[in-house]
PDB file of C-alpha atoms in Angstrom:
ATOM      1  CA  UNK A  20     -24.544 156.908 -60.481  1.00 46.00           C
ATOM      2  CA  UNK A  21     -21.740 158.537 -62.826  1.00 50.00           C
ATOM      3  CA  UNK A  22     -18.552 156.973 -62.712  1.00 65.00           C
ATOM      4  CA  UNK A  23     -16.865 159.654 -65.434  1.00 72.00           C
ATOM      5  CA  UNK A  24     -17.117 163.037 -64.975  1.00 82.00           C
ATOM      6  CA  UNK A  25     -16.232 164.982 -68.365  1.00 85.00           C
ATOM      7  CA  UNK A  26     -15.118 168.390 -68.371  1.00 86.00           C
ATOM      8  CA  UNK A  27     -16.035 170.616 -69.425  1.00 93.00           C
ATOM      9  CA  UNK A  28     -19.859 170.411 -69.669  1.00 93.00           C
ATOM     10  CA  UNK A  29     -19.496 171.834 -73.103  1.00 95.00           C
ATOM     11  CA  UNK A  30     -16.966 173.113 -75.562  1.00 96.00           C
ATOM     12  CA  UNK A  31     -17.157 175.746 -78.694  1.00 97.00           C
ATOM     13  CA  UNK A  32     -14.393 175.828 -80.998  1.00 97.00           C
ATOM     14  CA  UNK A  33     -13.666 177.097 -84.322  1.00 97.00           C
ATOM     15  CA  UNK A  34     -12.839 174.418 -87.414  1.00 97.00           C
ATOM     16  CA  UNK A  35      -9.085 173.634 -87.381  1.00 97.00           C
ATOM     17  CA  UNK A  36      -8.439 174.527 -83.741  1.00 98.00           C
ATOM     18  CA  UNK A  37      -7.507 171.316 -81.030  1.00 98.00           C
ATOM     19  CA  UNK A  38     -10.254 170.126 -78.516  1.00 97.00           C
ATOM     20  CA  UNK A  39      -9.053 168.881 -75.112  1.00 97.00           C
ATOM     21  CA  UNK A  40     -11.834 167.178 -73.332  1.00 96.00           C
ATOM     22  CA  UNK A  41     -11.560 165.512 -69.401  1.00 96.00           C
ATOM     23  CA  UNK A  42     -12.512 162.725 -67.562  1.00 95.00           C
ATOM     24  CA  UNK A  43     -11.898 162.037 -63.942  1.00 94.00           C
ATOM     25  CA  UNK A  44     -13.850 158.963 -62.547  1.00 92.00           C
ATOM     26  CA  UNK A  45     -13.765 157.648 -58.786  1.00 90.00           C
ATOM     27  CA  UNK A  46     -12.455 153.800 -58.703  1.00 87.00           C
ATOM     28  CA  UNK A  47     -10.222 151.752 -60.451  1.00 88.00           C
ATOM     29  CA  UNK A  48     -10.926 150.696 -63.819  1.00 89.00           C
ATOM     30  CA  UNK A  49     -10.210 147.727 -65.495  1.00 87.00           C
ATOM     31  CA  UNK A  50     -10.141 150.144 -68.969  1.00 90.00           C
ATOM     32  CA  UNK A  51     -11.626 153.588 -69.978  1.00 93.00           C
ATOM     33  CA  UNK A  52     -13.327 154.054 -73.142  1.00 93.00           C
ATOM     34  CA  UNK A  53     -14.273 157.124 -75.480  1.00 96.00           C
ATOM     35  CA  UNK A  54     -17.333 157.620 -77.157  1.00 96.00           C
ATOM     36  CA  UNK A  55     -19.245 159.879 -79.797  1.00 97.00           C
ATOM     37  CA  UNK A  56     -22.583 160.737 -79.948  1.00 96.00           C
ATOM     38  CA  UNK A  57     -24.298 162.766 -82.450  1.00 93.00           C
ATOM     39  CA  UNK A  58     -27.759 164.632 -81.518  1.00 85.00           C
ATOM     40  CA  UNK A  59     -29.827 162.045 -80.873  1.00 77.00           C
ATOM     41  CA  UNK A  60     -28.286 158.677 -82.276  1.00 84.00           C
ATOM     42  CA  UNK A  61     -26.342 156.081 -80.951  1.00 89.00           C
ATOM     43  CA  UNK A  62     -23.183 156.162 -79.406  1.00 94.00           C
ATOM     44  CA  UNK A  63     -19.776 155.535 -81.869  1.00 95.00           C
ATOM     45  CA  UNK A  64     -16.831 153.854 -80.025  1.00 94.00           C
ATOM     46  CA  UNK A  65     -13.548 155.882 -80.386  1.00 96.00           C
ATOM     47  CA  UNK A  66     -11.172 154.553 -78.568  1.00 95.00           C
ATOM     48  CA  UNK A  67     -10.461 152.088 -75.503  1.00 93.00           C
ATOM     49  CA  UNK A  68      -7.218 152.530 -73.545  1.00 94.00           C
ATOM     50  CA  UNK A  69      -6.664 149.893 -70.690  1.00 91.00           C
ATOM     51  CA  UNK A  70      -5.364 150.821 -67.174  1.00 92.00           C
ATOM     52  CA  UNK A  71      -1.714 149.454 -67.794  1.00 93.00           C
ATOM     53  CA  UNK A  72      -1.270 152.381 -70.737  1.00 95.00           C
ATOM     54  CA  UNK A  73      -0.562 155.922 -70.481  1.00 97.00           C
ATOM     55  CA  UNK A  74      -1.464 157.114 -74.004  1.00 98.00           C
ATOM     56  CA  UNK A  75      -3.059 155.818 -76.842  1.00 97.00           C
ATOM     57  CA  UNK A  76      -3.462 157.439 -80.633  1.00 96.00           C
ATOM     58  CA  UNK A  77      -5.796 156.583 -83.887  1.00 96.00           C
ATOM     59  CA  UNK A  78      -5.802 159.033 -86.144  1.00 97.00           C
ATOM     60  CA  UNK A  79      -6.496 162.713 -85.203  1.00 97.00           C
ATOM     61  CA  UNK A  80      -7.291 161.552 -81.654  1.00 98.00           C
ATOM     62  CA  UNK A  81      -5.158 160.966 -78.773  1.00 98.00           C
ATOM     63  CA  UNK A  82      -5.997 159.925 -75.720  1.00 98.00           C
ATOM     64  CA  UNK A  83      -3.895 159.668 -71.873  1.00 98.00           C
ATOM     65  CA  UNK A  84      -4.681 158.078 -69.108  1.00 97.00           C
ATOM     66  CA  UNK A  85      -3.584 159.012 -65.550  1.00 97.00           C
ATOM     67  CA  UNK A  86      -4.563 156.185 -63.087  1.00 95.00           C
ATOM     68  CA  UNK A  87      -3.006 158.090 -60.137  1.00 95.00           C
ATOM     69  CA  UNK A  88      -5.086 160.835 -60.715  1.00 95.00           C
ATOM     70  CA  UNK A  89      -7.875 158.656 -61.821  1.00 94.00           C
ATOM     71  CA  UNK A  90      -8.144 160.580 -65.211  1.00 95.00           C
ATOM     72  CA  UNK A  91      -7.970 160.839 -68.851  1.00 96.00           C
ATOM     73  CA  UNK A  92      -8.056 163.433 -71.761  1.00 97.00           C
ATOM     74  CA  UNK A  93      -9.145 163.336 -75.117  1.00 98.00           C
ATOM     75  CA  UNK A  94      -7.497 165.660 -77.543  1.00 98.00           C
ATOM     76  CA  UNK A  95      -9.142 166.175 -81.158  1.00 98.00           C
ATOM     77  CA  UNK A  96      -6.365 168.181 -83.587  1.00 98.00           C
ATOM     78  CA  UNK A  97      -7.498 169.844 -86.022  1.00 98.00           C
ATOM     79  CA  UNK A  98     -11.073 169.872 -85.826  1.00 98.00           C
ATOM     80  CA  UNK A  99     -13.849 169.752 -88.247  1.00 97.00           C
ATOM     81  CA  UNK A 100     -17.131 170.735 -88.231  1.00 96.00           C
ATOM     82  CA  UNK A 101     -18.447 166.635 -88.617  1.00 95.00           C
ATOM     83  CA  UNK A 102     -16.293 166.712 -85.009  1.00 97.00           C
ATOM     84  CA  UNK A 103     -19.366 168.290 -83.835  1.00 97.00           C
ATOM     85  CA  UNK A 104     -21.086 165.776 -81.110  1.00 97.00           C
ATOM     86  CA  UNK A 105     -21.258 164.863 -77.527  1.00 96.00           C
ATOM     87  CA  UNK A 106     -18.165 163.090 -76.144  1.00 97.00           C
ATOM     88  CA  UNK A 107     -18.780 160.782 -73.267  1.00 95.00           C
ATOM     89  CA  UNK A 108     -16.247 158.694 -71.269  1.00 95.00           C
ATOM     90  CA  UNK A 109     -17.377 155.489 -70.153  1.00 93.00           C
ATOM     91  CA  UNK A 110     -14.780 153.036 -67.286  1.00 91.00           C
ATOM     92  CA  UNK A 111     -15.264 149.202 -65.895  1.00 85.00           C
ATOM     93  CA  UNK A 112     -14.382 148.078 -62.566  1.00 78.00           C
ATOM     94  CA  UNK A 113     -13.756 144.770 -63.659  1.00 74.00           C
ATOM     95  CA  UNK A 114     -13.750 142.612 -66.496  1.00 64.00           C
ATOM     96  CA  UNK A 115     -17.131 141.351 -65.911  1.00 74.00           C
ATOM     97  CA  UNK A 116     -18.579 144.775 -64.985  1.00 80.00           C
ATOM     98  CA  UNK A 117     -20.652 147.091 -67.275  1.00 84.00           C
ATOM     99  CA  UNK A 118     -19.281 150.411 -69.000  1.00 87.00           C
ATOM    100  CA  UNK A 119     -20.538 153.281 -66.619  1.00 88.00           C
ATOM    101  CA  UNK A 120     -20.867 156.642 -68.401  1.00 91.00           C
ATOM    102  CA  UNK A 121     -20.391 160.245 -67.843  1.00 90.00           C
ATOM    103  CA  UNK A 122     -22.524 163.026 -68.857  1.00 90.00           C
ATOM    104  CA  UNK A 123     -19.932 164.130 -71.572  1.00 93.00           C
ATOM    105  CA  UNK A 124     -18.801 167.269 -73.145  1.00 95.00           C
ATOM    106  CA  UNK A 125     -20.736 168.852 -76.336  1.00 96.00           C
ATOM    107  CA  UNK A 126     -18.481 169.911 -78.553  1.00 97.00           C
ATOM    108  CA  UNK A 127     -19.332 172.355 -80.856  1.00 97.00           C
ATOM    109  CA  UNK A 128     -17.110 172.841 -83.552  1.00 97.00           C
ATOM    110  CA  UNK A 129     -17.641 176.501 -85.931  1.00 96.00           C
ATOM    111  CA  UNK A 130     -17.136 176.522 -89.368  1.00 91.00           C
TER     112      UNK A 130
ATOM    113  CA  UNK B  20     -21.366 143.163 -91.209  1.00 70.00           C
ATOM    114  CA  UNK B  21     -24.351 144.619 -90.180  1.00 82.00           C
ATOM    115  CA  UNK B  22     -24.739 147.137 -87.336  1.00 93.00           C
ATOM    116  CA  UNK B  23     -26.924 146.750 -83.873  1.00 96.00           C
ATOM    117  CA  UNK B  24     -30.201 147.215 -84.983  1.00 97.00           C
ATOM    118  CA  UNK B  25     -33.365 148.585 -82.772  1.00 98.00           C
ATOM    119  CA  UNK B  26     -36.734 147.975 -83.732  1.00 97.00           C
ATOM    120  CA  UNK B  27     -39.093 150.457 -83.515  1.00 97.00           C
ATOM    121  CA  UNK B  28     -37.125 153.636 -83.876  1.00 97.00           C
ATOM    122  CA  UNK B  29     -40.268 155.606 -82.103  1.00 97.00           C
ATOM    123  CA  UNK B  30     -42.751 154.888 -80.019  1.00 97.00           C
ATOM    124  CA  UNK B  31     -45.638 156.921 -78.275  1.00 98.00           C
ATOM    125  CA  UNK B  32     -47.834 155.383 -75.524  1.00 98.00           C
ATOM    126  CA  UNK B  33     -49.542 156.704 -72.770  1.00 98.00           C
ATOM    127  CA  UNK B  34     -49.146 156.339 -68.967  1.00 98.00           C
ATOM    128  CA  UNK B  35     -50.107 152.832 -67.896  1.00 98.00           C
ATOM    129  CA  UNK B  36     -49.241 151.242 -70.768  1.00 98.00           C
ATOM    130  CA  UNK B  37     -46.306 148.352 -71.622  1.00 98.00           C
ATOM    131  CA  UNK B  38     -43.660 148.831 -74.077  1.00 98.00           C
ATOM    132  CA  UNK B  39     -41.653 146.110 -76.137  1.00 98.00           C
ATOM    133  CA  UNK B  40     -38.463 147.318 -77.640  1.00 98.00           C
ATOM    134  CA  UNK B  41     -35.804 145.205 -79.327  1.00 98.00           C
ATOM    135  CA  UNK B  42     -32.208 144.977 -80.069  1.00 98.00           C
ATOM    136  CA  UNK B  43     -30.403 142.686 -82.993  1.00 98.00           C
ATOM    137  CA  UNK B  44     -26.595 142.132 -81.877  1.00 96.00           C
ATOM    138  CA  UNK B  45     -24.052 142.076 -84.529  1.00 95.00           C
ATOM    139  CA  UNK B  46     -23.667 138.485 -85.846  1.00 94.00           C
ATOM    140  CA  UNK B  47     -21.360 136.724 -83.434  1.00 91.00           C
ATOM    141  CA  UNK B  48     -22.071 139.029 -80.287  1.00 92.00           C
ATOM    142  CA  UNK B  49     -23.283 137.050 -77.502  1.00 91.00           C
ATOM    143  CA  UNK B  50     -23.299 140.043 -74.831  1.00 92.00           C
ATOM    144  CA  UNK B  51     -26.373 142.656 -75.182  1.00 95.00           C
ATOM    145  CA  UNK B  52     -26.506 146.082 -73.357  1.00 95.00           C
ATOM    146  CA  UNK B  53     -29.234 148.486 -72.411  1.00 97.00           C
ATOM    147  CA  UNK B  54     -29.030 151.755 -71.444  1.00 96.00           C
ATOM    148  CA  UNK B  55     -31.718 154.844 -70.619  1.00 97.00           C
ATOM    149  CA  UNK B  56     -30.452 158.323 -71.572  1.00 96.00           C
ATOM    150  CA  UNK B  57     -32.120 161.265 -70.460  1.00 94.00           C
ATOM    151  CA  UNK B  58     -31.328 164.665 -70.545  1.00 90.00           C
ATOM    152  CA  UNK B  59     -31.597 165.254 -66.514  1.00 87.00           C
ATOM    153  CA  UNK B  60     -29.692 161.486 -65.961  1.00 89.00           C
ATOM    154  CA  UNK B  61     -27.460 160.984 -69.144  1.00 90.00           C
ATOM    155  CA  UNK B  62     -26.696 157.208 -69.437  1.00 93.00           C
ATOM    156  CA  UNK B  63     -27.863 154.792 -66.632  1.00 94.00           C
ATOM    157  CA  UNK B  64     -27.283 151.319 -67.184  1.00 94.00           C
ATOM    158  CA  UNK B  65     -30.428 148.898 -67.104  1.00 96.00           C
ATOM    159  CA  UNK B  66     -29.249 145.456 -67.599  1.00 94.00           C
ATOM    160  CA  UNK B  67     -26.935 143.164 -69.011  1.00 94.00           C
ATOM    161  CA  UNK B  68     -27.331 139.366 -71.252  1.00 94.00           C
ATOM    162  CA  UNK B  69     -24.765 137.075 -72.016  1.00 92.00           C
ATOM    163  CA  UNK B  70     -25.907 133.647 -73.678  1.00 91.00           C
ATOM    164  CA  UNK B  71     -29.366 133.941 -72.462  1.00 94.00           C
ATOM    165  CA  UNK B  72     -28.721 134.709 -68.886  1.00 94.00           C
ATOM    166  CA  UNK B  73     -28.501 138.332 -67.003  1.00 94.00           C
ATOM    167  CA  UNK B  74     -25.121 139.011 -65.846  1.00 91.00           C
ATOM    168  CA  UNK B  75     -25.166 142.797 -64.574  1.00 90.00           C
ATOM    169  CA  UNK B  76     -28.539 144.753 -63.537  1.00 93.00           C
ATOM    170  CA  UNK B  77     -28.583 148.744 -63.117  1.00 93.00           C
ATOM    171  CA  UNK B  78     -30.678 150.241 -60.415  1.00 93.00           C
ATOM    172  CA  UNK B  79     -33.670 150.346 -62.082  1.00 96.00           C
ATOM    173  CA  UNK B  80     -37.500 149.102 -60.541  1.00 96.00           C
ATOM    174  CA  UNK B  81     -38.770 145.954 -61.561  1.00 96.00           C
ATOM    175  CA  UNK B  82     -41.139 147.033 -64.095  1.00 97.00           C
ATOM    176  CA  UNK B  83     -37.914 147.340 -66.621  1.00 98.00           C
ATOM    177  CA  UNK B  84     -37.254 143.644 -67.771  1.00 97.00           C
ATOM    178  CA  UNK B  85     -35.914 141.770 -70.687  1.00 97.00           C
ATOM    179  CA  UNK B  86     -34.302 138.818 -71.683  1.00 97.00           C
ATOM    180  CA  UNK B  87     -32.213 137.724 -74.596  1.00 97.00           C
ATOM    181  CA  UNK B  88     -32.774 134.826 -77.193  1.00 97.00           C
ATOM    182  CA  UNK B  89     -30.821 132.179 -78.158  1.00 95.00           C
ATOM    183  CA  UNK B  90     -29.739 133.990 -81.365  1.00 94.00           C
ATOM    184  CA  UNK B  91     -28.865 136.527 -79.142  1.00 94.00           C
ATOM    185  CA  UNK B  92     -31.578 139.268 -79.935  1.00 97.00           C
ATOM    186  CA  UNK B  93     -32.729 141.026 -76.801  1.00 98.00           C
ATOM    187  CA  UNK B  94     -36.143 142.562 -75.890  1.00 98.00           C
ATOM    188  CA  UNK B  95     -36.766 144.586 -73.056  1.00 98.00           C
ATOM    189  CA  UNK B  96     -39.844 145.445 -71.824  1.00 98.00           C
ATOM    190  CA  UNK B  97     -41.565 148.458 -69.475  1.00 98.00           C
ATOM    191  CA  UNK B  98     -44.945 148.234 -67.397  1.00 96.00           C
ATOM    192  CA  UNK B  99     -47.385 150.449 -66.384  1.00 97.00           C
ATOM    193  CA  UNK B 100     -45.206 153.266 -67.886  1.00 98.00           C
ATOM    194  CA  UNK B 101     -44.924 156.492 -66.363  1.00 98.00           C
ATOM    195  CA  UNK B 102     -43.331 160.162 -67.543  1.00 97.00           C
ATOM    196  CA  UNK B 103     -40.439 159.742 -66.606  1.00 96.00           C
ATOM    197  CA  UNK B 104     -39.771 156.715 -68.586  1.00 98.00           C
ATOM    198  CA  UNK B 105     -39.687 158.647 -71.806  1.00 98.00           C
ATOM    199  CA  UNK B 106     -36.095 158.117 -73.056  1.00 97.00           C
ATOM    200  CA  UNK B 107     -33.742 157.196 -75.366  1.00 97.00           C
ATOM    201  CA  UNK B 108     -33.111 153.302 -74.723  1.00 98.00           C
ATOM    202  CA  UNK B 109     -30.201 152.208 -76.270  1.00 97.00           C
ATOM    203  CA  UNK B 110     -28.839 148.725 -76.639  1.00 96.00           C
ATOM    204  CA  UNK B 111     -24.872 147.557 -77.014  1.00 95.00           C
ATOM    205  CA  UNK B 112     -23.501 144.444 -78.361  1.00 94.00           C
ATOM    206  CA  UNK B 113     -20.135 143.454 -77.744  1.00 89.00           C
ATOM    207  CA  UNK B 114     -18.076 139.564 -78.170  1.00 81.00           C
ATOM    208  CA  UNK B 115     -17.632 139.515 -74.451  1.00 76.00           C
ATOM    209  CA  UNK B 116     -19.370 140.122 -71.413  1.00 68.00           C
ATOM    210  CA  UNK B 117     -18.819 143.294 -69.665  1.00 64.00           C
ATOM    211  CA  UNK B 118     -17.284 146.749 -70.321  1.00 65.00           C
ATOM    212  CA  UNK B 119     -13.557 145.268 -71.096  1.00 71.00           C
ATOM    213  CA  UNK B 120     -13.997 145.540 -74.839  1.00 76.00           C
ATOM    214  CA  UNK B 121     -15.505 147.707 -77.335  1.00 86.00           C
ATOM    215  CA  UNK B 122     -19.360 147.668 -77.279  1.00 90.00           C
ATOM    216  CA  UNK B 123     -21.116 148.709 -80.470  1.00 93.00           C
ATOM    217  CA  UNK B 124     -24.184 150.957 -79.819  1.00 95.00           C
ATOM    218  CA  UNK B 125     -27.616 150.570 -81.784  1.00 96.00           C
ATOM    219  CA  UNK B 126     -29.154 154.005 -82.432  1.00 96.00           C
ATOM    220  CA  UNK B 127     -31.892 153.456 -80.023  1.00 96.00           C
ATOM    221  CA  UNK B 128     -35.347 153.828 -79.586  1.00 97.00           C
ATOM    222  CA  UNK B 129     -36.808 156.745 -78.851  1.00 97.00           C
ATOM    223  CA  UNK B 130     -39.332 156.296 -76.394  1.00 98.00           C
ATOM    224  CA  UNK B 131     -42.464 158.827 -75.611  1.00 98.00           C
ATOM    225  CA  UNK B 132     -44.526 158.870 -72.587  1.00 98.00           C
ATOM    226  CA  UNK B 133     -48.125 160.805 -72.386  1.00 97.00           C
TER     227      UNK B 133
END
């Protein structure tokens, strides 16, 4: 079962304009990660921010994390078109645990 | 360094059939990932290999099995296949076992059931 839940399901934007995309998940985490997907390939790691940090940056991403809410954003400035992709937010319980996944947001990003 | 690497990239077979797919790690990973994503399920986590042995195991029936060398490539296999196993199957290597650090994603096999 899901442990992320992104929202929203999916997200059209035009080039140059800031994407805001949400996770909420259902236990504690050890960390939460962000990852991209383009149609059909493998997923790219973005970023990992662990459950003792609030907000984390690397370059035109920026990600928060609210464990008493037991969520997390991911904010894209300034998008481009090569943003376009499926964003998916993945947690672990515990160190030892695997990543569980959410169904992630497709991002669609107008030129 | 080079990437994960999956081997084949496509496959077709037909219902009743077994499937061998395979995952390089990056040099120096000793943890290998697999996941099946589908468009109704998303990502669903199959299993989990750290130095040869399976640490973590999705909920998945016992005709999905692998196993992981001591050079750390992984195989997994799939018996008596059925519809709903076509997928994307996608392996992960990371340095450590588990989800606590960055795991580096292959760009799967794209699997095909008749």
């Amino acid at each position: 079962s899901q442990q992320g839940e992104e929202d929203p399901q999916a997200l059209s934007i035009q080039e140059g304009e800031n994407a805001t995309m949400n996770c909420s998940y259902k236990t504690s985490i050890n960390n939460l990660q962000w990852y991209r997907q383009n149609s059909g390939r493998g997923l790219v790691h973005l970023i990992l921010i662990r459950s003792n940090e609030r907000e984390k940056h690397s370059g035109r991403l920026r990600v928060t994390l609210d464990t008493s809410k037991k969520s997390s954003s991911l904010l894209i400035t300034a998008s481009r078109a090569a943003d376009t992709a499926s964003y998916f937010c993945a947690t672990d319980a515990t160190g030892n645990t695997p990543l569980v996944f959410g169904k992630g947001t497709r991002l669609s990003v107008i030129a | 360094k080079a990437g994960v690497t999956q081997t084949p990239r496509y496959l077709i077979k037909t219902r009743g059939q077994q499937v061998t797919l395979s995952c390089s790690p990056i040099s120096g990973h000793r943890s290998v990932s697999w996941y099946q994503q589908t468009p109704g399920q998303g990502l669903q986590f199959l299993f989990e290999y750290f130095s040869e042995t399976q640490r973590n195991k999705g909920n998945f029936p016992g005709r999905f099995s692998g196993r992981q060398f001591s050079n750390s490539r992984s195989e997994m296999n799939v018996s008596t296949l059925e519809l709903g196993d076509s997928a994307l199957y996608l392996c992960a290597s990371g340095l450590i076992q588990g989800g606590t650090d960055t795991q580096y994603f292959g760009p799967g096999t794209r699997l095909t059931v008749l």
